[in-house]
Amino acid sequence: DTEVTQTPKHLVMGMTNKKSLKCEQHMGHRAMYWYKQKAKKPPELMFVYSYEKLSINESVPSRFSPECPNSSLLNLHLHALQPEDSALYLCASSQLLVKLRSPLHFGNGTRLTVT
Amino acid sequence: QQQVKQSPQSLIVQKGGISIINCAYENTAFDYFPWYQQFPGKGPALLIAIRPDVSEKKEGRFTISFNKSAKQFSLHIMDSQPGDSATYFCAAIPGSVYQGGKLIFGQGTELSVKP
């Protein structure tokens, strides 16, 4: 089992809904990440938090809003999504920003379908 | 210049055979090269990683070969098993602090090992 826990595992939402994805890790990692993955494609980086501060936003549309309430939790708030936003959303963490001795640990993702 | 090119896109190998996946990069500032394995419905998991000052790293049936002058690296899976059937992603990490946290993925290789 992965040490990065994501909830829910599946989510279906309409374009006018507001929902949130949650991610939790208890490895003491200080960097946390949101990735988006389409079928048969590599993960695409969305956001990076380091010490609970947003350090990278990969020009993600404002309908995706990240939040890092503490060092163990990461949320992704969703509002007014489009059908093309349907994807697997992956949370990841690393001890510090990812490098040789700080590998990335992924959760199993939330499969999001926007109708 | 921030790309990692991966080939082949898909690979079919007989049980007991050797699976070989290749990656190439252009940015000489990359200083850490991990490989991730992803099973359907799961998040990517770190398989093995190498630094550019090492030419080969072996862990069990998995070996990374690294050619710094050619800017290429490859994953060899010896004695391939049906349980190895998954998608494999090579990746690279820029060494500069400014790029900290951004893992550059290859496009992925879907491996199928036939019994």
CSV table of C-alpha atoms in Angstrom, one decimal:
chain,number,residue,atom,x,y,z
A,1,ASP,CA,0.0,0.0,0.0
A,2,THR,CA,1.1,3.5,-0.8
A,3,GLU,CA,2.1,5.8,2.1
A,4,VAL,CA,0.4,8.7,0.3
A,5,THR,CA,-3.4,8.4,0.8
A,6,GLN,CA,-5.8,10.1,-1.6
A,7,THR,CA,-9.6,10.4,-1.2
A,8,PRO,CA,-11.9,9.9,-2.9
A,9,LYS,CA,-10.7,7.2,-5.3
A,10,HIS,CA,-13.4,8.0,-7.8
A,11,LEU,CA,-15.3,11.3,-8.3
A,12,VAL,CA,-18.0,12.2,-10.8
A,13,MET,CA,-19.0,15.8,-10.8
A,14,GLY,CA,-21.1,18.2,-13.0
A,15,MET,CA,-19.6,21.3,-14.5
A,16,THR,CA,-21.3,23.5,-12.0
A,17,ASN,CA,-20.3,21.5,-8.9
A,18,LYS,CA,-17.7,22.3,-6.3
A,19,LYS,CA,-15.7,19.4,-4.9
A,20,SER,CA,-12.3,18.8,-3.2
A,21,LEU,CA,-9.7,16.2,-3.5
A,22,LYS,CA,-7.7,15.3,-0.4
A,23,CYS,CA,-4.2,13.9,0.1
A,24,GLU,CA,-2.5,12.9,3.3
A,25,GLN,CA,1.0,11.7,4.1
A,26,HIS,CA,2.6,10.8,7.4
A,27,MET,CA,6.2,10.4,6.3
A,28,GLY,CA,7.3,13.8,7.6
A,29,HIS,CA,7.8,15.0,4.0
A,30,ARG,CA,7.9,18.8,3.5
A,31,ALA,CA,7.2,18.9,-0.2
A,32,MET,CA,3.9,17.9,-1.7
A,33,TYR,CA,2.7,17.9,-5.3
A,34,TRP,CA,-0.4,17.7,-7.5
A,35,TYR,CA,-0.1,16.0,-10.9
A,36,LYS,CA,-2.7,15.4,-13.6
A,37,GLN,CA,-2.5,12.3,-15.7
A,38,LYS,CA,-4.5,11.5,-18.9
A,39,ALA,CA,-4.7,8.0,-20.2
A,40,LYS,CA,-1.5,6.7,-21.7
A,41,LYS,CA,0.3,9.9,-20.9
A,42,PRO,CA,2.9,10.8,-18.3
A,43,PRO,CA,1.9,12.8,-15.2
A,44,GLU,CA,1.8,16.5,-15.7
A,45,LEU,CA,2.9,18.7,-12.8
A,46,MET,CA,0.2,21.2,-11.6
A,47,PHE,CA,1.4,22.5,-8.2
A,48,VAL,CA,4.3,22.1,-5.8
A,49,TYR,CA,4.2,23.1,-2.1
A,50,SER,CA,7.4,23.3,-0.1
A,51,TYR,CA,7.1,23.9,3.6
A,52,GLU,CA,3.4,24.6,3.2
A,53,LYS,CA,4.1,27.4,0.7
A,54,LEU,CA,3.2,27.2,-3.0
A,55,SER,CA,6.5,27.2,-4.9
A,56,ILE,CA,5.4,26.1,-8.4
A,57,ASN,CA,2.1,26.8,-10.2
A,58,GLU,CA,2.4,25.4,-13.8
A,59,SER,CA,0.0,28.0,-15.2
A,60,VAL,CA,-3.0,25.9,-14.0
A,61,PRO,CA,-6.5,27.4,-14.7
A,62,SER,CA,-8.0,29.1,-11.6
A,63,ARG,CA,-10.8,26.5,-11.6
A,64,PHE,CA,-8.2,24.4,-9.8
A,65,SER,CA,-7.3,25.8,-6.4
A,66,PRO,CA,-4.7,24.1,-4.2
A,67,GLU,CA,-4.4,24.3,-0.4
A,68,CYS,CA,-1.9,23.0,2.0
A,69,PRO,CA,-3.4,23.3,5.5
A,70,ASN,CA,-0.4,21.7,7.2
A,71,SER,CA,2.7,19.6,6.4
A,72,SER,CA,0.7,16.4,6.2
A,73,LEU,CA,-2.3,17.5,4.1
A,74,LEU,CA,-2.9,18.8,0.6
A,75,ASN,CA,-6.2,19.6,-0.9
A,76,LEU,CA,-7.3,20.5,-4.5
A,77,HIS,CA,-10.5,22.4,-4.7
A,78,LEU,CA,-12.4,22.1,-7.9
A,79,HIS,CA,-15.0,24.5,-9.3
A,80,ALA,CA,-16.6,24.9,-12.7
A,81,LEU,CA,-14.6,22.2,-14.3
A,82,GLN,CA,-14.8,21.2,-18.0
A,83,PRO,CA,-15.2,17.7,-19.4
A,84,GLU,CA,-11.6,17.9,-20.7
A,85,ASP,CA,-10.5,18.1,-17.0
A,86,SER,CA,-11.5,14.4,-16.6
A,87,ALA,CA,-8.3,12.6,-15.6
A,88,LEU,CA,-6.4,10.8,-12.9
A,89,TYR,CA,-5.3,13.3,-10.3
A,90,LEU,CA,-2.2,12.2,-8.4
A,91,CYS,CA,-0.8,13.5,-5.2
A,92,ALA,CA,2.9,13.0,-4.4
A,93,SER,CA,5.3,13.9,-1.6
A,94,SER,CA,9.0,14.0,-1.1
A,95,GLN,CA,11.2,14.6,1.9
A,96,LEU,CA,12.4,17.9,0.4
A,97,LEU,CA,12.0,19.2,-3.1
A,98,VAL,CA,12.6,16.1,-5.3
A,99,LYS,CA,16.2,15.3,-6.0
A,100,LEU,CA,18.6,12.4,-5.6
A,101,ARG,CA,18.1,11.7,-1.9
A,102,SER,CA,14.5,12.9,-1.9
A,103,PRO,CA,12.5,10.7,-4.3
A,104,LEU,CA,8.9,11.3,-5.2
A,105,HIS,CA,6.2,9.1,-3.6
A,106,PHE,CA,2.9,9.0,-5.4
A,107,GLY,CA,-0.6,8.2,-4.1
A,108,ASN,CA,-2.9,6.0,-6.2
A,109,GLY,CA,-4.8,9.0,-7.4
A,110,THR,CA,-8.4,10.2,-7.7
A,111,ARG,CA,-10.2,9.2,-11.0
A,112,LEU,CA,-12.2,12.3,-11.8
A,113,THR,CA,-15.0,12.4,-14.4
A,114,VAL,CA,-16.6,15.7,-15.3
A,115,THR,CA,-20.0,15.4,-16.9
B,1,GLN,CA,15.7,21.3,-24.0
B,2,GLN,CA,13.7,20.3,-21.0
B,3,GLN,CA,12.5,17.1,-22.7
B,4,VAL,CA,13.2,13.5,-22.1
B,5,LYS,CA,12.5,11.3,-25.1
B,6,GLN,CA,11.5,7.7,-24.4
B,7,SER,CA,11.2,4.7,-26.8
B,8,PRO,CA,9.6,2.5,-27.7
B,9,GLN,CA,6.0,3.5,-27.0
B,10,SER,CA,5.0,-0.1,-26.5
B,11,LEU,CA,6.9,-3.3,-26.1
B,12,ILE,CA,5.9,-7.0,-26.1
B,13,VAL,CA,8.3,-9.5,-24.7
B,14,GLN,CA,8.1,-13.2,-24.0
B,15,LYS,CA,8.4,-14.5,-20.4
B,16,GLY,CA,12.1,-14.9,-19.6
B,17,GLY,CA,13.2,-12.4,-22.2
B,18,ILE,CA,15.0,-9.1,-21.7
B,19,SER,CA,13.0,-5.9,-21.9
B,20,ILE,CA,14.9,-2.7,-22.9
B,21,ILE,CA,13.5,0.8,-22.7
B,22,ASN,CA,15.6,3.8,-23.9
B,23,CYS,CA,15.6,7.4,-23.0
B,24,ALA,CA,17.5,10.4,-24.3
B,25,TYR,CA,17.8,14.0,-23.0
B,26,GLU,CA,19.4,17.2,-24.1
B,27,ASN,CA,19.7,19.3,-20.9
B,28,THR,CA,23.1,18.6,-19.3
B,29,ALA,CA,21.9,20.2,-16.1
B,30,PHE,CA,19.8,17.1,-15.3
B,31,ASP,CA,21.5,15.4,-12.4
B,32,TYR,CA,19.2,12.6,-11.3
B,33,PHE,CA,17.4,10.0,-13.5
B,34,PRO,CA,14.7,7.9,-11.9
B,35,TRP,CA,12.5,5.2,-13.4
B,36,TYR,CA,8.9,4.8,-12.4
B,37,GLN,CA,6.6,1.8,-12.8
B,38,GLN,CA,2.9,2.2,-13.0
B,39,PHE,CA,0.2,-0.5,-12.9
B,40,PRO,CA,-3.3,0.2,-14.2
B,41,GLY,CA,-5.4,2.0,-11.5
B,42,LYS,CA,-2.3,2.8,-9.4
B,43,GLY,CA,0.1,5.7,-9.0
B,44,PRO,CA,3.6,5.6,-10.4
B,45,ALA,CA,6.1,3.9,-8.0
B,46,LEU,CA,9.9,4.6,-8.0
B,47,LEU,CA,11.6,1.5,-9.4
B,48,ILE,CA,15.3,2.5,-9.6
B,49,ALA,CA,17.3,5.7,-10.0
B,50,ILE,CA,20.8,6.7,-11.1
B,51,ARG,CA,23.2,9.7,-10.9
B,52,PRO,CA,25.1,10.9,-14.0
B,53,ASP,CA,28.5,10.0,-12.5
B,54,VAL,CA,27.5,6.3,-12.4
B,55,SER,CA,27.5,4.2,-15.6
B,56,GLU,CA,25.3,1.4,-14.3
B,57,LYS,CA,23.1,0.5,-11.4
B,58,LYS,CA,21.5,-2.9,-10.8
B,59,GLU,CA,18.7,-3.8,-8.4
B,60,GLY,CA,17.6,-7.4,-8.7
B,61,ARG,CA,16.4,-8.0,-12.3
B,62,PHE,CA,16.4,-4.2,-13.1
B,63,THR,CA,19.4,-2.4,-14.4
B,64,ILE,CA,19.9,1.2,-15.5
B,65,SER,CA,22.7,1.8,-18.0
B,66,PHE,CA,23.8,5.5,-18.3
B,67,ASN,CA,25.9,7.0,-21.1
B,68,LYS,CA,26.7,10.6,-20.1
B,69,SER,CA,28.5,11.5,-23.4
B,70,ALA,CA,25.6,10.3,-25.5
B,71,LYS,CA,23.0,11.8,-23.1
B,72,GLN,CA,21.2,8.5,-23.1
B,73,PHE,CA,20.0,6.0,-20.4
B,74,SER,CA,18.2,2.8,-20.5
B,75,LEU,CA,16.3,0.3,-18.4
B,76,HIS,CA,16.9,-3.4,-18.8
B,77,ILE,CA,14.5,-5.9,-17.2
B,78,MET,CA,16.2,-9.3,-17.1
B,79,ASP,CA,14.1,-12.5,-17.1
B,80,SER,CA,10.9,-10.5,-17.7
B,81,GLN,CA,7.8,-11.9,-16.0
B,82,PRO,CA,4.1,-11.3,-16.7
B,83,GLY,CA,3.9,-9.4,-13.4
B,84,ASP,CA,6.3,-6.8,-14.9
B,85,SER,CA,3.6,-5.8,-17.4
B,86,ALA,CA,3.1,-2.2,-16.6
B,87,THR,CA,3.8,1.3,-18.0
B,88,TYR,CA,7.4,2.5,-17.4
B,89,PHE,CA,8.4,6.2,-17.3
B,90,CYS,CA,11.9,7.5,-17.3
B,91,ALA,CA,12.4,10.9,-15.8
B,92,ALA,CA,15.0,13.5,-15.1
B,93,ILE,CA,15.5,16.3,-12.5
B,94,PRO,CA,17.2,19.6,-13.2
B,95,GLY,CA,20.0,20.2,-10.8
B,96,SER,CA,19.4,23.9,-10.3
B,97,VAL,CA,17.7,25.1,-7.2
B,98,TYR,CA,15.4,27.3,-9.2
B,99,GLN,CA,13.9,24.2,-10.9
B,100,GLY,CA,13.6,22.3,-7.6
B,101,GLY,CA,10.5,20.1,-7.5
B,102,LYS,CA,10.0,19.7,-11.2
B,103,LEU,CA,10.4,16.1,-12.4
B,104,ILE,CA,10.6,15.8,-16.2
B,105,PHE,CA,8.9,12.6,-17.5
B,106,GLY,CA,9.4,10.7,-20.7
B,107,GLN,CA,6.3,9.7,-22.6
B,108,GLY,CA,6.1,6.2,-21.2
B,109,THR,CA,6.5,2.6,-22.5
B,110,GLU,CA,3.7,0.1,-22.1
B,111,LEU,CA,5.3,-3.2,-21.5
B,112,SER,CA,3.5,-6.5,-22.0
B,113,VAL,CA,5.2,-9.7,-21.0
B,114,LYS,CA,3.5,-12.8,-22.6
B,115,PRO,CA,3.5,-16.1,-20.7
